[in-house]
C-alpha atoms as a PDB file:
ATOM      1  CA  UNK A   1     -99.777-130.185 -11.310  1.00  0.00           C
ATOM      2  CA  UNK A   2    -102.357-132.367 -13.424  1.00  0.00           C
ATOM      3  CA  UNK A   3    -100.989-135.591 -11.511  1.00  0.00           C
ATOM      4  CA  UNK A   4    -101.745-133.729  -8.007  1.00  0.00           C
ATOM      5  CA  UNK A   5    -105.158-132.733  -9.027  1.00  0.00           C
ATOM      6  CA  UNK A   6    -105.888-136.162 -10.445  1.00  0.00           C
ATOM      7  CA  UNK A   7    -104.765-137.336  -6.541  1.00  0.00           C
ATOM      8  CA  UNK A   8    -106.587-135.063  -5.146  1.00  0.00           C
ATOM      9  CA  UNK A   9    -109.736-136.250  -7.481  1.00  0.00           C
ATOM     10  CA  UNK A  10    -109.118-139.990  -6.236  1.00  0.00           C
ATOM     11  CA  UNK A  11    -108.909-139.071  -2.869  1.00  0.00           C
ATOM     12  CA  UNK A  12    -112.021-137.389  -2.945  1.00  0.00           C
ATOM     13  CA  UNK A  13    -113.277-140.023  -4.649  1.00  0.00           C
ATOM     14  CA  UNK A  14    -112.563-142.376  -1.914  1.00  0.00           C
ATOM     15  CA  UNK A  15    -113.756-140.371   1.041  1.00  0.00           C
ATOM     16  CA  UNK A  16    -117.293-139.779  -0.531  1.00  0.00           C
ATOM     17  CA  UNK A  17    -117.423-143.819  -1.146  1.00  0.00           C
ATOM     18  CA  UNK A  18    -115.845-144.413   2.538  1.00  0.00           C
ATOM     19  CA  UNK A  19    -118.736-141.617   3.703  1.00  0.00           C
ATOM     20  CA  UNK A  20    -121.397-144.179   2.062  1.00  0.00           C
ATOM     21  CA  UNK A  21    -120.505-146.874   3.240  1.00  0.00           C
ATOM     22  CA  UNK A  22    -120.655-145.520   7.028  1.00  0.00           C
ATOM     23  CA  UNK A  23    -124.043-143.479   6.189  1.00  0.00           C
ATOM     24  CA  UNK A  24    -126.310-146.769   6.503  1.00  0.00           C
ATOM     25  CA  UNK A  25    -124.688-147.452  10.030  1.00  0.00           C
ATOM     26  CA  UNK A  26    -124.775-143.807  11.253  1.00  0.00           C
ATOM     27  CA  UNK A  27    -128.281-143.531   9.799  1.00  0.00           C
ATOM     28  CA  UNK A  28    -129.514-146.711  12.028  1.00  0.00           C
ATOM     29  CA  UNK A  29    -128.165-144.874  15.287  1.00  0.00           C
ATOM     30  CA  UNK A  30    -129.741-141.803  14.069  1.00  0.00           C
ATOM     31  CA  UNK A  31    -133.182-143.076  13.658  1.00  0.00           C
ATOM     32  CA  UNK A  32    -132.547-145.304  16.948  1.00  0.00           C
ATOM     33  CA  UNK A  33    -131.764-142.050  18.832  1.00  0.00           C
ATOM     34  CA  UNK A  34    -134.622-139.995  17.599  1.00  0.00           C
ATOM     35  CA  UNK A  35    -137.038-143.447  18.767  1.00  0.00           C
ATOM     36  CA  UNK A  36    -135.916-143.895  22.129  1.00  0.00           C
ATOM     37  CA  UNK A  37    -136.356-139.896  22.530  1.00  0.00           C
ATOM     38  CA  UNK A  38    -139.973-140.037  21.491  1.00  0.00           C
ATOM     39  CA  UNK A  39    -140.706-142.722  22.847  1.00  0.00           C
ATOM     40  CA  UNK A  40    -139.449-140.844  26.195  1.00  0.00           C
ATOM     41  CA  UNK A  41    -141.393-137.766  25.361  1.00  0.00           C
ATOM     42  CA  UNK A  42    -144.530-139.739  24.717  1.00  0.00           C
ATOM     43  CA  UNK A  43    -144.034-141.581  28.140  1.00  0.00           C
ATOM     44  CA  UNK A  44    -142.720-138.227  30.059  1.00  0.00           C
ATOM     45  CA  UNK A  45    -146.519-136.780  28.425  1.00  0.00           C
ATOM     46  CA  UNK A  46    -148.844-139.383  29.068  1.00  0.00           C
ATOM     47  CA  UNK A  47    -147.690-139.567  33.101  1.00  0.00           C
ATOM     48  CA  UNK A  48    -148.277-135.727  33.268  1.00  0.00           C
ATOM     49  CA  UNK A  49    -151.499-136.151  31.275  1.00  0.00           C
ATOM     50  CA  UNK A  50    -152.681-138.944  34.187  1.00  0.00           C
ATOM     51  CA  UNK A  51    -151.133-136.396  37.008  1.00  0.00           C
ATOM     52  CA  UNK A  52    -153.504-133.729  34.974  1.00  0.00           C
ATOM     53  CA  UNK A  53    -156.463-136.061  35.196  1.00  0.00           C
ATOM     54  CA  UNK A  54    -156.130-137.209  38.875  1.00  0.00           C
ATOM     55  CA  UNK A  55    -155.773-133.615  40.156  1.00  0.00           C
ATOM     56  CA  UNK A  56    -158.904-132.517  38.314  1.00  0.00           C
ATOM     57  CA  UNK A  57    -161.473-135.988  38.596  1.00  0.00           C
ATOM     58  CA  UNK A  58    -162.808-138.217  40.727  1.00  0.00           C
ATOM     59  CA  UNK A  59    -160.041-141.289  41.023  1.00  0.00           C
ATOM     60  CA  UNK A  60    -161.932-144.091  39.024  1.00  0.00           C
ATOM     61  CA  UNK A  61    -159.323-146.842  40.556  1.00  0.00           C
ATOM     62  CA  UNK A  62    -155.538-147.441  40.845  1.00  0.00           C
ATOM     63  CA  UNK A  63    -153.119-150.424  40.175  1.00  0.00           C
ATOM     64  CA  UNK A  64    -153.204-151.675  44.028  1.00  0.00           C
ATOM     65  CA  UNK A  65    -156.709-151.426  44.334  1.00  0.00           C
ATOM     66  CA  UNK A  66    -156.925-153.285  40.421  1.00  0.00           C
ATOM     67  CA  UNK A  67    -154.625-155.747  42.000  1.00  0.00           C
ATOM     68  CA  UNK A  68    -156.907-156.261  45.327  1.00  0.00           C
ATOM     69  CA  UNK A  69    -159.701-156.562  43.197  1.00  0.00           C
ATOM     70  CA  UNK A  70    -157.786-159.866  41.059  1.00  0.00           C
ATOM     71  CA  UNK A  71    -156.854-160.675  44.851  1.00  0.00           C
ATOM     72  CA  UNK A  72    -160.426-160.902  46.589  1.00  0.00           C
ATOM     73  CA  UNK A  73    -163.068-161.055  44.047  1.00  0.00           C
ATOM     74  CA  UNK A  74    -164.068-157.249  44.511  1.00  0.00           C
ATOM     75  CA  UNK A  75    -163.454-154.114  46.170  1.00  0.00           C
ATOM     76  CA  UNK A  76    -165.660-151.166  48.486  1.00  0.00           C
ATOM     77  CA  UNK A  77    -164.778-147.909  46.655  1.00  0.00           C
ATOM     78  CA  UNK A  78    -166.732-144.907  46.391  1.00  0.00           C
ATOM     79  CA  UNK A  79    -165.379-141.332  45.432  1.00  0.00           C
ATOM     80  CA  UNK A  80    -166.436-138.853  47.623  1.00  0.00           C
ATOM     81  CA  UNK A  81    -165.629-134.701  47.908  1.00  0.00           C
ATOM     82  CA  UNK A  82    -163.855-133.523  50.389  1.00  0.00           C
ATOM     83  CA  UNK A  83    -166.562-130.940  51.433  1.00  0.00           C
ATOM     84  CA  UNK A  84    -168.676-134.243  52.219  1.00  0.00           C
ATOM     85  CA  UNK A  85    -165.947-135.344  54.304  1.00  0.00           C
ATOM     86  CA  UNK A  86    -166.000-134.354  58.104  1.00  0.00           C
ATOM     87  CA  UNK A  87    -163.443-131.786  58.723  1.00  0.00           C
ATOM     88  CA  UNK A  88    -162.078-133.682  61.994  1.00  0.00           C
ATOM     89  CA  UNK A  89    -161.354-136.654  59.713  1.00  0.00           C
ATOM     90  CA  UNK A  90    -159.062-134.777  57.639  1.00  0.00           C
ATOM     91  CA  UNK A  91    -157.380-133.428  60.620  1.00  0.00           C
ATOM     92  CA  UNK A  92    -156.984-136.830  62.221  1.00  0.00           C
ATOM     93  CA  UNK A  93    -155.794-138.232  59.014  1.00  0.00           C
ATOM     94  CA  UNK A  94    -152.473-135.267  58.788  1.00  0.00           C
ATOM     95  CA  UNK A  95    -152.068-135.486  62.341  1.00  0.00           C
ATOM     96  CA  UNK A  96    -151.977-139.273  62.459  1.00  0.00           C
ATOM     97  CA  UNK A  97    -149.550-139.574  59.183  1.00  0.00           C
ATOM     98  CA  UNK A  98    -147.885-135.715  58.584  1.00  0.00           C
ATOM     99  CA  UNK A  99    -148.182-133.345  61.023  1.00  0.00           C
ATOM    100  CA  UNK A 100    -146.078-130.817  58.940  1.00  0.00           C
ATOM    101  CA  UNK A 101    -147.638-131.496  56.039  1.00  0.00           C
ATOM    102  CA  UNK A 102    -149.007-128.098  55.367  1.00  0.00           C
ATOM    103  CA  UNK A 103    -145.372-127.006  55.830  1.00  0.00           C
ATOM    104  CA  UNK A 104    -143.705-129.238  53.729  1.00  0.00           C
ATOM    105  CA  UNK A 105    -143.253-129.705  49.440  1.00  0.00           C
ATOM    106  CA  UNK A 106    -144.058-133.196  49.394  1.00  0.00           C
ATOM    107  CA  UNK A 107    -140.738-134.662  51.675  1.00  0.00           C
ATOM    108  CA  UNK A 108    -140.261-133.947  54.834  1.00  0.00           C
ATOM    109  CA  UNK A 109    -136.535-133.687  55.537  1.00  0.00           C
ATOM    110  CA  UNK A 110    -136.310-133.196  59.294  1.00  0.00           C
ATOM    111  CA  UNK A 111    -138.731-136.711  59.656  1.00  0.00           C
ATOM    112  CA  UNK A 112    -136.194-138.508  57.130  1.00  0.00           C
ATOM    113  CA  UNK A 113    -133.019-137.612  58.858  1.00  0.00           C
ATOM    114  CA  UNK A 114    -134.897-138.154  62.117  1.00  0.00           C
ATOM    115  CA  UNK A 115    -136.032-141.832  60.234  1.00  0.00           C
ATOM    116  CA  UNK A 116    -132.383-142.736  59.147  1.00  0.00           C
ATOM    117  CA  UNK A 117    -130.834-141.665  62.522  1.00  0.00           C
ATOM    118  CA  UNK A 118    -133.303-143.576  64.418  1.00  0.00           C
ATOM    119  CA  UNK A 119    -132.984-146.955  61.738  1.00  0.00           C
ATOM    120  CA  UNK A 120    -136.871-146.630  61.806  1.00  0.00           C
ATOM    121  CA  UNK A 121    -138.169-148.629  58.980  1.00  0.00           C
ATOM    122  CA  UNK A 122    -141.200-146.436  58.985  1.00  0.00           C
ATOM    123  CA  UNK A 123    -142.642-142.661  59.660  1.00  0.00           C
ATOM    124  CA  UNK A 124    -140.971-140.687  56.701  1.00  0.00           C
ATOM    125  CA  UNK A 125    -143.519-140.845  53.927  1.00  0.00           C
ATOM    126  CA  UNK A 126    -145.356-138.161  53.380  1.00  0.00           C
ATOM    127  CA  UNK A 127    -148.876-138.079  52.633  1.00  0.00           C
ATOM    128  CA  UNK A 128    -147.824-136.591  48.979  1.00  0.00           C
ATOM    129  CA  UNK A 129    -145.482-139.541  48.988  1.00  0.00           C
ATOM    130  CA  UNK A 130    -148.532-142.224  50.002  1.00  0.00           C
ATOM    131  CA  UNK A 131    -150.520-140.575  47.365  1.00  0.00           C
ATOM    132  CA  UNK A 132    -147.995-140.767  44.774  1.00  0.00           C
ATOM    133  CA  UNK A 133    -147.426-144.721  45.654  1.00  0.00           C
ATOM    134  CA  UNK A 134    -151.120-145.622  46.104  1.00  0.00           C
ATOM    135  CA  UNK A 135    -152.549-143.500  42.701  1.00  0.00           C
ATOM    136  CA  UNK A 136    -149.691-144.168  40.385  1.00  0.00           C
ATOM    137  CA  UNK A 137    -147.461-146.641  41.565  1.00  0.00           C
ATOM    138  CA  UNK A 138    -147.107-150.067  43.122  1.00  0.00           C
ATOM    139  CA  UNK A 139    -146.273-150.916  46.371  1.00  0.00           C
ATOM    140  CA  UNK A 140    -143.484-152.728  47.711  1.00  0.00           C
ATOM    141  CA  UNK A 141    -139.947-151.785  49.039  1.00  0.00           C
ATOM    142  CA  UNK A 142    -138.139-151.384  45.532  1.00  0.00           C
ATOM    143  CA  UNK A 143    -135.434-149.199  44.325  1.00  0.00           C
ATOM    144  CA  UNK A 144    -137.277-148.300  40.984  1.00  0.00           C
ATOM    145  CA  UNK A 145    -140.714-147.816  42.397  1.00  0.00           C
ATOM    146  CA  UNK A 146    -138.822-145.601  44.886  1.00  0.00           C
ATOM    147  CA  UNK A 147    -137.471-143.542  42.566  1.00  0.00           C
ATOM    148  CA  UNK A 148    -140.599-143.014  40.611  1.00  0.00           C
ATOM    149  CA  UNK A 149    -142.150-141.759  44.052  1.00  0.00           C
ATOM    150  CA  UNK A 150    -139.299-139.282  44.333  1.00  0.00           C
ATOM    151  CA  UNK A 151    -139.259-137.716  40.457  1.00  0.00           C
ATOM    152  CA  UNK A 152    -143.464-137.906  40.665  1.00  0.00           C
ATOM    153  CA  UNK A 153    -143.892-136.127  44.501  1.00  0.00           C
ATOM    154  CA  UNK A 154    -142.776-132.608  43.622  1.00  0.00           C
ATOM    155  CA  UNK A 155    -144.802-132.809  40.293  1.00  0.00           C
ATOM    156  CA  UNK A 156    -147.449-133.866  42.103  1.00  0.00           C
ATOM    157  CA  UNK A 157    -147.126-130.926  44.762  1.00  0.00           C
ATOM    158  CA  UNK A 158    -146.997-128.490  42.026  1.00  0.00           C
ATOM    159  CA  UNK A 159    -149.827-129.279  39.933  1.00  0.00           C
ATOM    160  CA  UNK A 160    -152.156-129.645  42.756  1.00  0.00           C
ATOM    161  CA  UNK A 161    -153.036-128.070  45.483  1.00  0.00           C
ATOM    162  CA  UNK A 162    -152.847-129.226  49.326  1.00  0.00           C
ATOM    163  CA  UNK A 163    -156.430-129.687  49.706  1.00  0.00           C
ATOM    164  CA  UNK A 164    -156.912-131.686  46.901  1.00  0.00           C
ATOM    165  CA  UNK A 165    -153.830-134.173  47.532  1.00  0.00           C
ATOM    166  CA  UNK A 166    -155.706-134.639  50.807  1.00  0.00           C
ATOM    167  CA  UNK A 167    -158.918-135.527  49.138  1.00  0.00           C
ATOM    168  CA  UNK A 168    -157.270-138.254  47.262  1.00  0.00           C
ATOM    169  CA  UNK A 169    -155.329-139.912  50.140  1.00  0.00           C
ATOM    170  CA  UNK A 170    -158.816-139.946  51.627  1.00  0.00           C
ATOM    171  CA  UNK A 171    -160.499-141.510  49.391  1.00  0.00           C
ATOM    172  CA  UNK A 172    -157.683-144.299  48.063  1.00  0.00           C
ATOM    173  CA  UNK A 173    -156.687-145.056  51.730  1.00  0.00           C
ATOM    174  CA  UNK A 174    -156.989-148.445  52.250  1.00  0.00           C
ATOM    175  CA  UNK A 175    -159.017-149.093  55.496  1.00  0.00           C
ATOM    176  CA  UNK A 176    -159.399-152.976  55.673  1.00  0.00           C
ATOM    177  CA  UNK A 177    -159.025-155.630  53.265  1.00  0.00           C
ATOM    178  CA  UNK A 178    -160.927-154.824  50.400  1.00  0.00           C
ATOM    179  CA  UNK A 179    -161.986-151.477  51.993  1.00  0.00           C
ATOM    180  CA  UNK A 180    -160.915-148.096  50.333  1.00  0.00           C
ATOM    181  CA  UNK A 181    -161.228-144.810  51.163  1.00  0.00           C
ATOM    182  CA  UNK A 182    -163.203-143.052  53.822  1.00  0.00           C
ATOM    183  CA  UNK A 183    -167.048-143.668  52.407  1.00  0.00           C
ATOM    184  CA  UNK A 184    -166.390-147.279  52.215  1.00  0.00           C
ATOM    185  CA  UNK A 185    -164.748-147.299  55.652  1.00  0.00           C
ATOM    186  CA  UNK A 186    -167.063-144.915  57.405  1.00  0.00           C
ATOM    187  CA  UNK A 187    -170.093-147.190  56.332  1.00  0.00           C
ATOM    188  CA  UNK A 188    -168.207-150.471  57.105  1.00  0.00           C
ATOM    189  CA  UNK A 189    -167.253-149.918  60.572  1.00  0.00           C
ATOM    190  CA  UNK A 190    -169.916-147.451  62.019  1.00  0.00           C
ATOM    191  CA  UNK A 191    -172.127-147.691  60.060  1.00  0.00           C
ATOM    192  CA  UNK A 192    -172.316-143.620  58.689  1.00  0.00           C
ATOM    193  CA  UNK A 193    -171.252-141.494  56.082  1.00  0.00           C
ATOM    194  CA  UNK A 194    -168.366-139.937  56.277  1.00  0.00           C
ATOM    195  CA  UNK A 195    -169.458-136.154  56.837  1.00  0.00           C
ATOM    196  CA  UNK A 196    -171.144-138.012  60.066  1.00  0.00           C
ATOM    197  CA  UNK A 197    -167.967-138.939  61.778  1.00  0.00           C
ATOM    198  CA  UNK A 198    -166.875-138.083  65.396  1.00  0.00           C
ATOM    199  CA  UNK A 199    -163.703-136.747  66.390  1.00  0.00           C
ATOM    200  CA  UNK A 200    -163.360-140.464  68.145  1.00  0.00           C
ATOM    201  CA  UNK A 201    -164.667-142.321  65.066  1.00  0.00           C
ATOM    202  CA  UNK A 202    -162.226-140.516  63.061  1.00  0.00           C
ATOM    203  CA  UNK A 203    -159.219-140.524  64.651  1.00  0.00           C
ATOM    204  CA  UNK A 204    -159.730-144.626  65.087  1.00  0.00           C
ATOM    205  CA  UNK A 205    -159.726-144.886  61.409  1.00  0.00           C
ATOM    206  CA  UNK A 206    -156.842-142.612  61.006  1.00  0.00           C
ATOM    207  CA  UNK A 207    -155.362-145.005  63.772  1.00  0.00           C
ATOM    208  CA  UNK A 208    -155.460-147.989  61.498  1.00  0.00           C
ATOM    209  CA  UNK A 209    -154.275-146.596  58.645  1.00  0.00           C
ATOM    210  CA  UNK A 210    -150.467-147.758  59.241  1.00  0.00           C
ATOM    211  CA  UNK A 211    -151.792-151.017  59.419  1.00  0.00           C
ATOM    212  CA  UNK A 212    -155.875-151.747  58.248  1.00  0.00           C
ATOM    213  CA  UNK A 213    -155.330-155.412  57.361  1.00  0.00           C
ATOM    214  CA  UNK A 214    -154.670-156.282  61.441  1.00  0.00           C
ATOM    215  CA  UNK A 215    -156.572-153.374  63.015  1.00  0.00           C
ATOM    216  CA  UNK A 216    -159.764-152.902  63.455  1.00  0.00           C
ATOM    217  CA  UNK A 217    -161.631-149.544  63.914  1.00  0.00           C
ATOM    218  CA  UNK A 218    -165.117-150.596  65.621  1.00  0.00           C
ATOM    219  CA  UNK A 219    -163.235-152.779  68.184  1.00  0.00           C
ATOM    220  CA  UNK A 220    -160.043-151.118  68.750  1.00  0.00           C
ATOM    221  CA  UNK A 221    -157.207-153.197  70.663  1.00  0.00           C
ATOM    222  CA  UNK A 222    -155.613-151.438  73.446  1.00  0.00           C
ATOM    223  CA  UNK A 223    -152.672-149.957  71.245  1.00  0.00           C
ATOM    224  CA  UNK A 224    -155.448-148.551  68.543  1.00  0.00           C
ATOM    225  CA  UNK A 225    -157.352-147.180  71.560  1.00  0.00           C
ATOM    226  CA  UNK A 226    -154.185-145.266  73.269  1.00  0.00           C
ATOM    227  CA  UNK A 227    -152.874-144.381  69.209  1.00  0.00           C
ATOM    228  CA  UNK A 228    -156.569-142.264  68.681  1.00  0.00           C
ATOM    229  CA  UNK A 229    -156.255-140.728  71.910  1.00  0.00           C
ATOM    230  CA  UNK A 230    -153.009-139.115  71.107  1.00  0.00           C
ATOM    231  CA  UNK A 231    -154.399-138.537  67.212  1.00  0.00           C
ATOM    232  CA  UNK A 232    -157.205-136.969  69.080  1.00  0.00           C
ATOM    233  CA  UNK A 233    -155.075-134.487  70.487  1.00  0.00           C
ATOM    234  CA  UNK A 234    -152.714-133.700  67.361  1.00  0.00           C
ATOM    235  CA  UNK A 235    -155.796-132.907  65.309  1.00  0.00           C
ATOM    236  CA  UNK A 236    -156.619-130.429  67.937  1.00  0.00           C
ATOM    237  CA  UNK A 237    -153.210-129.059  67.916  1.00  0.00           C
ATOM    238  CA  UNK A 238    -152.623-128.593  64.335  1.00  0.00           C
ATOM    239  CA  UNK A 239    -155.777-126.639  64.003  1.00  0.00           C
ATOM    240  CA  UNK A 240    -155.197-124.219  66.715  1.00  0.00           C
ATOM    241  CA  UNK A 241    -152.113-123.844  65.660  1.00  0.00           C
ATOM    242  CA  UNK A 242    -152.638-123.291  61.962  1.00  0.00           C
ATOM    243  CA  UNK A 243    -150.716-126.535  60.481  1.00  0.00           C
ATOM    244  CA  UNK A 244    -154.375-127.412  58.703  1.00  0.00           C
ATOM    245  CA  UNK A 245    -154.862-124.124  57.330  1.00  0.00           C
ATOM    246  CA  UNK A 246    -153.463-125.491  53.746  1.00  0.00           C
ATOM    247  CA  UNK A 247    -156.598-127.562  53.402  1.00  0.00           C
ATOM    248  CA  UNK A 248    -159.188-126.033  55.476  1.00  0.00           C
ATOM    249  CA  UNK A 249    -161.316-123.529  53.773  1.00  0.00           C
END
């Protein structure tokens, strides 16, 4: 009996120096883990926190406009409200870019399987979507940023409201080289502020938004001219038939 208890001593003895020796190595991983979680977490907060911000204050920039401004020297950006903004130009700008945007949570499924089934390489981005890349993100054709867009766009669409998503794509739009949002671009092609616009003024700008860097909203080519003319008519539509009542007071 005393040689099995002194065995079963030894062996105890080992196992608690065997446990020591891995303890160092399991600690490592431990403290490893609990970094790369915070780390996480603190990344995970600080994009909400910036969501947060942007839904509640005036957009003081974002990365493509920081990058045009490295680009060209300077950009024309001016905040604006949306109740200084001509209702028509908000119309012209869902009809032109998401017509079921007021029906939608930030993707629009029926245009994406209507975009895949067609092989078009454009015309299933949302405005939520443009938002999310143009305030947050940076733009190119890249899995990752893709990705980002996706997890962002419903957090997006549920911390702010319709209206206010609108107010932003507005007013980060890019309208011409150097150009964004609808201030800058009211005053640079007509020469107005934007609560001045026409139905034909802005549904020219909503025209070029696709493409601002080779179109040109004071002396629209014959595909920008026939492109308004049909945006003309969707804004028209979508209010009468209640597809701007998300946004419109």
């Amino acid at each position: 009996m005393a040689k099995k208890a002194k065995a079963k001593k030894q062996s105890a003895k080992s196992s608690q120096r065997n446990a020591k020796k891995e303890t160092p190595k399991q600690g490592f991983f431990a403290r490893w883990r609990r970094r790369v979680r915070r780390t996480l977490f603190a990344i995970v907060a600080l994009w909400l926190i910036w969501i947060a911000a942007y839904g509640m204050f005036p957009v003081p920039t974002t990365p493509y406009m920081m990058a045009e401004s490295v680009r060209h020297g300077d950009v024309d950006y001016q905040w604006v409200p949306m109740d200084d903004i001509a209702p028509v130009m908000a119309r012209s700008a869902v009809a032109a870019e998401d017509a079921n945007y007021c029906l939608h949570w930030g993707f629009d499924i029926t245009a994406i399987r209507h975009a895949i089934e067609s092989g078009a390489r454009r015309g299933a981005s949302t405005l939520s979507q443009q938002v999310v890349k143009n305030a947050f993100l940076w733009h190119g054709r890249s899995w990752p940023r893709k990705a980002l867009e996706a997890l962002t766009t419903p957090v997006v669409e549920l911390m702010w409201s319709k209206r206010r998503i609108l107010e932003v794509y507005l007013n980060i739009a890019e309208f011409d080289t150097g150009v964004f949002g609808v201030e800058a671009a009211a005053r640079h092609y007509y020469g107005v502020g934007p609560e001045a616009l026409t139905p034909t003024q802005a549904a020219r700008l909503a025209a070029i938004l696709p493409s601002p860097k080779s179109r040109d909203a004071a002396n629209p080519g014959q595909f920008t001219r026939r492109r308004a003319a049909q945006i003309i008519d969707g804004a028209a539509t979508i209010s009468a038939d209640g597809r701007a009542s998300c946004f419109e007071d």
